[in-house]
Coordinates of C-alpha atoms and ligand atoms in Angstrom, one line a residue:
M1 CA 93.2 83.1 126.1
V2 CA 93.9 86.0 124.1
G3 CA 94.2 84.6 120.4
L4 CA 97.4 85.4 118.4
S5 CA 95.5 87.8 116.1
T6 CA 94.5 90.1 119.0
L7 CA 97.8 90.4 120.3
V8 CA 98.9 90.7 116.4
S9 CA 96.5 93.9 116.2
R10 CA 97.6 95.3 119.4
G11 CA 101.4 95.6 118.3
D12 CA 102.6 93.1 120.2
H13 CA 106.0 92.2 119.3
R14 CA 106.2 88.8 120.5
A15 CA 103.0 88.1 119.0
L16 CA 104.4 89.8 115.5
A17 CA 107.1 87.6 115.6
K18 CA 105.4 84.3 116.1
A19 CA 102.7 85.0 114.0
I20 CA 105.5 85.9 111.1
T21 CA 106.5 82.5 111.8
V22 CA 102.9 80.7 111.1
V23 CA 102.8 82.9 108.0
E24 CA 106.4 81.1 106.8
G25 CA 105.1 77.7 107.7
G26 CA 102.0 78.3 105.7
G27 CA 99.1 75.9 105.6
E28 CA 96.2 75.7 107.3
A29 CA 97.4 78.0 110.5
C30 CA 98.7 80.3 107.9
R31 CA 95.3 80.5 106.3
R32 CA 93.5 80.8 109.7
L33 CA 95.2 83.7 110.5
I34 CA 95.6 85.6 107.3
H35 CA 91.2 84.6 107.7
E36 CA 91.3 86.4 110.8
I37 CA 93.4 89.7 110.4
Y38 CA 92.8 90.2 106.8
P39 CA 89.6 92.8 107.7
R40 CA 92.0 94.9 109.8
T41 CA 94.8 95.2 106.8
G42 CA 95.1 97.9 104.1
R43 CA 96.2 100.4 106.0
A44 CA 100.0 100.6 105.4
F45 CA 101.6 102.0 102.6
T46 CA 104.3 99.5 101.6
V47 CA 107.8 100.1 99.8
G48 CA 109.9 97.5 98.2
V49 CA 113.6 98.6 98.3
T50 CA 115.6 96.8 95.9
G51 CA 118.8 97.0 93.8
P52 CA 122.3 95.5 93.2
T53 CA 124.3 93.5 95.9
G54 CA 125.9 96.1 97.9
T55 CA 124.5 99.6 97.1
G56 CA 123.8 100.4 100.4
K57 CA 120.0 99.4 100.6
S58 CA 120.2 98.2 104.1
T59 CA 122.3 101.6 105.1
L60 CA 119.3 103.4 103.2
V61 CA 116.5 101.5 105.3
D62 CA 117.9 102.1 108.8
K63 CA 118.2 106.0 107.7
M64 CA 114.5 105.6 106.3
I65 CA 113.4 104.3 109.4
E66 CA 114.8 107.0 111.2
E67 CA 113.2 109.5 109.2
Y68 CA 109.8 107.9 109.4
R69 CA 110.1 107.8 113.2
K70 CA 111.0 111.3 113.2
R71 CA 107.7 112.0 111.3
A72 CA 105.8 109.5 114.0
Q73 CA 105.1 107.0 111.5
R74 CA 105.2 103.1 112.8
V75 CA 107.8 101.0 110.5
G76 CA 107.7 97.6 109.9
V77 CA 110.8 95.9 107.9
L78 CA 111.1 92.9 106.3
A79 CA 114.6 91.7 105.0
I80 CA 114.5 89.0 102.1
D81 CA 118.3 87.6 102.5
P82 CA 120.0 86.1 99.3
S83 CA 119.9 82.3 99.6
S84 CA 123.4 82.4 98.9
A85 CA 125.7 81.2 101.4
F86 CA 128.6 83.9 100.9
T87 CA 126.5 86.5 102.1
G88 CA 126.2 84.9 105.4
G89 CA 128.4 87.7 106.7
A90 CA 126.7 90.5 105.1
L91 CA 123.4 89.1 106.7
L92 CA 124.3 89.5 110.2
G93 CA 125.8 92.7 109.6
D94 CA 122.2 93.6 108.4
R95 CA 120.5 92.2 111.5
I96 CA 123.4 94.4 113.7
R97 CA 123.1 97.4 111.7
M98 CA 119.1 97.6 111.9
M99 CA 119.3 96.2 115.5
D100 CA 119.3 99.8 116.7
H101 CA 115.8 100.4 116.1
S102 CA 114.6 96.6 116.8
L103 CA 113.9 97.7 120.8
E104 CA 111.8 100.2 119.9
K105 CA 107.9 100.0 119.9
G106 CA 107.2 101.9 116.7
V107 CA 109.4 99.8 114.5
F108 CA 109.6 96.2 113.9
I109 CA 112.0 94.3 111.8
R110 CA 112.4 90.9 110.4
S111 CA 114.5 89.1 108.0
M112 CA 113.5 86.3 105.7
A113 CA 115.5 83.3 104.1
S114 CA 114.6 83.1 100.3
R115 CA 115.4 79.3 100.1
G116 CA 115.3 79.2 96.5
D117 CA 111.2 78.9 96.4
I118 CA 110.3 82.1 94.6
G119 CA 106.6 81.3 94.8
G120 CA 106.3 80.2 98.6
L121 CA 108.7 83.4 99.5
A122 CA 106.6 85.8 97.7
R123 CA 103.6 84.5 99.2
A124 CA 104.9 84.4 103.2
A125 CA 106.5 88.1 101.9
R126 CA 102.8 89.0 101.0
N127 CA 101.2 87.6 104.2
T128 CA 104.2 89.1 106.4
V129 CA 103.1 92.4 105.0
R130 CA 99.5 92.0 106.0
V131 CA 100.6 90.6 109.9
L132 CA 102.6 94.2 110.3
D133 CA 99.8 96.1 108.3
A134 CA 97.3 94.5 111.1
A135 CA 99.9 95.5 113.4
G136 CA 99.3 99.0 113.0
M137 CA 102.6 99.7 110.9
D138 CA 102.3 102.9 109.1
I139 CA 105.0 102.0 106.5
I140 CA 106.2 98.8 105.6
I141 CA 109.5 98.3 104.0
I142 CA 110.4 94.8 102.0
E143 CA 114.3 94.9 101.1
T144 CA 115.4 92.5 98.5
V145 CA 118.9 92.2 96.1
G146 CA 118.8 91.9 92.5
A147 CA 116.8 91.9 89.8
G148 CA 115.6 88.4 89.7
Q149 CA 112.2 87.0 89.7
A150 CA 112.1 87.3 93.3
E151 CA 112.7 90.8 93.4
V152 CA 110.4 91.5 90.4
E153 CA 107.4 89.7 92.2
V154 CA 108.2 91.2 95.8
A155 CA 108.1 94.8 93.6
S156 CA 104.7 93.7 92.1
A157 CA 103.1 92.8 95.9
V158 CA 104.0 97.0 96.9
D159 CA 102.7 100.4 96.6
A160 CA 106.2 101.9 95.9
V161 CA 109.6 100.5 94.8
V162 CA 113.0 102.2 95.7
V163 CA 115.7 101.1 93.1
V164 CA 119.0 101.8 95.0
L165 CA 122.3 102.1 92.6
M166 CA 125.5 103.9 92.7
P167 CA 127.8 105.6 91.0
Q168 CA 130.2 104.4 88.2
L169 CA 129.4 101.0 89.2
G170 CA 130.9 100.5 85.7
D171 CA 127.7 97.9 85.0
E172 CA 125.0 99.6 86.9
V173 CA 123.5 101.1 84.3
Q174 CA 123.5 98.0 82.3
A175 CA 122.1 96.3 85.2
F176 CA 119.6 99.1 85.1
K177 CA 118.6 98.3 81.8
A178 CA 118.1 94.4 82.8
G179 CA 114.9 95.3 84.5
F180 CA 115.3 97.8 87.5
G181 CA 114.3 100.4 84.9
E182 CA 110.8 98.8 84.7
I183 CA 109.8 98.4 88.6
G184 CA 111.4 101.5 90.2
D185 CA 109.1 104.3 91.2
V186 CA 112.0 106.3 92.8
F187 CA 115.8 106.2 91.9
V188 CA 118.3 106.8 94.5
V189 CA 121.9 106.7 93.4
N190 CA 123.5 105.9 96.7
K191 CA 127.2 106.7 97.9
A192 CA 127.3 110.0 96.4
D193 CA 130.4 110.5 98.8
L194 CA 132.6 108.5 96.6
V195 CA 132.0 109.5 93.2
N196 CA 130.2 112.5 92.0
P197 CA 126.7 110.9 91.0
S198 CA 125.7 113.1 88.1
K199 CA 126.8 111.4 85.1
T200 CA 125.2 108.1 86.7
M201 CA 121.7 110.3 87.7
Y202 CA 121.5 111.8 84.3
N203 CA 122.0 108.1 82.5
I204 CA 119.4 106.8 84.4
A205 CA 116.8 109.8 84.4
S206 CA 117.4 109.8 80.5
G207 CA 116.1 105.8 80.4
L208 CA 113.2 106.5 82.3
K209 CA 109.8 106.7 81.0
E210 CA 106.5 108.3 82.6
K211 CA 103.9 106.0 84.2
D212 CA 100.3 106.8 84.7
G213 CA 101.4 110.7 84.9
W214 CA 104.2 109.9 87.2
R215 CA 108.1 110.6 86.2
P216 CA 110.3 108.7 88.6
P217 CA 112.5 111.0 90.5
V218 CA 116.3 110.2 90.4
L219 CA 118.0 111.4 94.1
K220 CA 121.6 111.2 95.4
T221 CA 122.2 110.1 99.1
V222 CA 124.9 109.5 101.5
A223 CA 123.1 106.5 103.2
L224 CA 125.7 106.3 105.8
K225 CA 125.1 109.8 106.5
G226 CA 121.6 110.1 106.0
T227 CA 122.2 112.7 103.7
G228 CA 119.3 113.1 100.8
V229 CA 117.3 110.6 103.1
P230 CA 114.7 113.0 104.1
A231 CA 113.9 113.7 100.0
V232 CA 113.7 110.1 99.6
V233 CA 110.9 109.7 102.2
D234 CA 109.0 113.1 100.6
S235 CA 109.0 111.5 97.3
L236 CA 107.5 108.1 98.3
E237 CA 105.2 110.7 100.5
R238 CA 104.4 112.3 97.0
F239 CA 104.2 108.9 95.2
R240 CA 101.4 107.8 97.9
K241 CA 99.8 110.9 97.1
H242 CA 99.7 110.6 93.3
L243 CA 98.3 106.9 94.0
D244 CA 95.7 108.1 96.0
D245 CA 94.6 111.0 94.0
K246 CA 94.4 109.1 90.6
D247 CA 92.8 106.4 92.3
L248 CA 95.7 104.1 91.2
R249 CA 96.4 102.2 94.5
E250 CA 93.1 99.7 94.0
K251 CA 94.0 99.9 90.2
R252 CA 97.5 98.5 91.2
A253 CA 96.0 96.4 93.8
Q254 CA 93.7 94.2 91.6
G255 CA 96.4 93.2 89.4
R256 CA 98.6 92.0 91.8
I257 CA 95.6 90.2 93.7
E258 CA 94.9 88.6 90.7
Q259 CA 98.5 87.3 90.2
E260 CA 98.5 86.2 93.9
L261 CA 95.4 84.2 93.9
I262 CA 96.2 82.5 90.9
E263 CA 99.6 81.6 92.4
A264 CA 98.1 80.7 95.7
A265 CA 95.6 78.4 93.9
F266 CA 97.6 76.8 91.5
S267 CA 100.2 76.1 94.4
D268 CA 97.9 74.7 96.8
F269 CA 95.8 72.8 93.9
H270 CA 99.6 71.0 93.1
R271 CA 100.5 70.0 96.4
E272 CA 97.2 68.7 97.3
T273 CA 96.7 67.0 94.3
V274 CA 100.3 65.0 94.0
D275 CA 99.1 64.2 97.8
R276 CA 95.8 62.6 96.6
L277 CA 97.6 61.2 93.3
K278 CA 100.4 59.2 95.6
T279 CA 97.5 57.3 97.1
R280 CA 96.0 55.7 94.0
K281 CA 96.8 52.8 92.9
E282 CA 97.0 53.9 89.5
W283 CA 99.7 56.1 90.3
T284 CA 102.0 53.1 91.2
G285 CA 100.8 51.1 88.3
I286 CA 101.7 54.0 85.8
V287 CA 105.4 54.7 87.6
N288 CA 105.9 51.1 87.3
Q289 CA 105.2 50.7 83.3
V290 CA 107.1 53.6 82.7
V291 CA 110.1 52.2 84.8
K292 CA 109.7 48.5 82.9
R293 CA 109.4 50.4 79.3
Q294 CA 106.2 49.4 78.8
L295 CA 104.7 52.8 78.7
D296 CA 106.4 56.1 77.7
P297 CA 106.6 59.2 79.8
E298 CA 104.6 61.2 77.4
T299 CA 101.5 59.0 77.2
A300 CA 101.6 58.3 81.0
A301 CA 101.8 62.0 81.7
S302 CA 98.5 62.2 79.6
K303 CA 97.3 59.6 81.3
L304 CA 97.5 61.1 84.6
V305 CA 95.8 64.2 83.4
K306 CA 92.7 62.1 83.2
T307 CA 93.3 60.2 86.4
I308 CA 93.7 63.6 88.0
S309 CA 90.6 65.1 86.6
K310 CA 88.5 62.2 88.1
L311 CA 90.3 63.1 91.5
G312 CA 87.5 65.7 92.3
D313 CA 84.5 63.5 91.9
Ligands
GTP401 N1 130.7 105.4 101.1 C1 129.4 105.4 101.3 N2 129.5 103.8 102.0 C2 128.4 103.5 102.2 C3 127.2 104.4 102.0 N3 126.1 103.6 102.2 C4 126.4 102.4 102.5 N4 127.8 102.2 102.3 C5 128.5 101.2 102.5 O1 128.3 100.3 101.8 C6 128.5 98.9 102.1 C7 127.0 98.1 101.8 O2 126.3 98.6 102.6 P1 124.7 97.8 102.9 O3 123.9 98.7 103.3 O4 124.9 96.4 103.3 O5 124.2 97.5 101.0 P2 123.3 96.6 100.8 O6 123.0 97.1 99.2 O7 121.9 96.5 101.8 O8 123.8 95.5 100.4 P3 123.2 93.9 100.1 O9 122.2 93.6 101.3 O10 124.5 92.9 100.4 O11 122.9 94.0 98.9 C8 128.6 99.1 103.6 O12 130.0 98.6 104.0 C9 128.1 100.2 103.6 O13 128.6 100.8 104.9 C10 127.3 105.3 101.6 O14 126.5 106.4 101.3 N5 128.4 106.0 101.4
MG402 MG1 121.2 94.3 102.9

């Protein structure tokens, strides 16, 4: 029987969907899969697309897929849904809107629910990127909403970040100041058909700083019609070249691998330790003592640290 990882590297869509489910589930099955595919990753260019709700990210991603297909690139997309139930409708809309491409061999689209577990989500997202990378996708796009910790984490897991805003939202520049300015490599002011975007573009550009010799461009688009989208893709290609020319890709990867390993190791350590701790009689004893007020929680915690450090023996 042909293994899942082999099917993934052949770009088999059903195998891809299955592999991503494995990765989402985590644990031993995920570890085995990543172990097998990791040597075949590292080729894809990964792009995060983020910004406030409703600025047109999904519409833009859809048009970016089209543009990349014209350039004979294979594209994988991971849409991270906000956990909020209010967006159920928009979520479905996203799926339908992006569906146009999903039957095509060179495009694979998947969405993932954020479930409020940021660490787990970032880990699943990183591993999903690896699966798509091993499957031969040239470009991998991750769409996230907002400037919260999840976005910052996901943003730190990709090669390039596109921040999508729209003109005169009123507080878009404020939202921008609240964190988007730091994470973007390319800025897009979408819905340029509704309001003249010049002022917004100027405000954004004047707040940006050059980073490692790259000044993030500010572009305008009408994603609905595809206007300006080739220029977004051109900018991403230029940014990719900039990263390669200056050997920045490895340097940036180093930082995010460090972060990933620390998070993954501590998360696994935490889970395993809790499981083991709960099998010990000291655990029940200490809990009971605190319940009966024979022991205070602070002293109990320090006793547990000692118990935990002996677990490894
Ligand atoms: N007028 C105009 N409307 C647009 C444009 N791009 C997107 N829209 C519309 O804006 C709405 C939101 O677009 P989406 O692509 O779903 O936006 P999003 O940023 O992905 O939204 P969330 O994922 O919910 O944050 C939809 O009704 C789109 O049709 C544009 O360039 N011009
Ligand atoms: Mg969207």
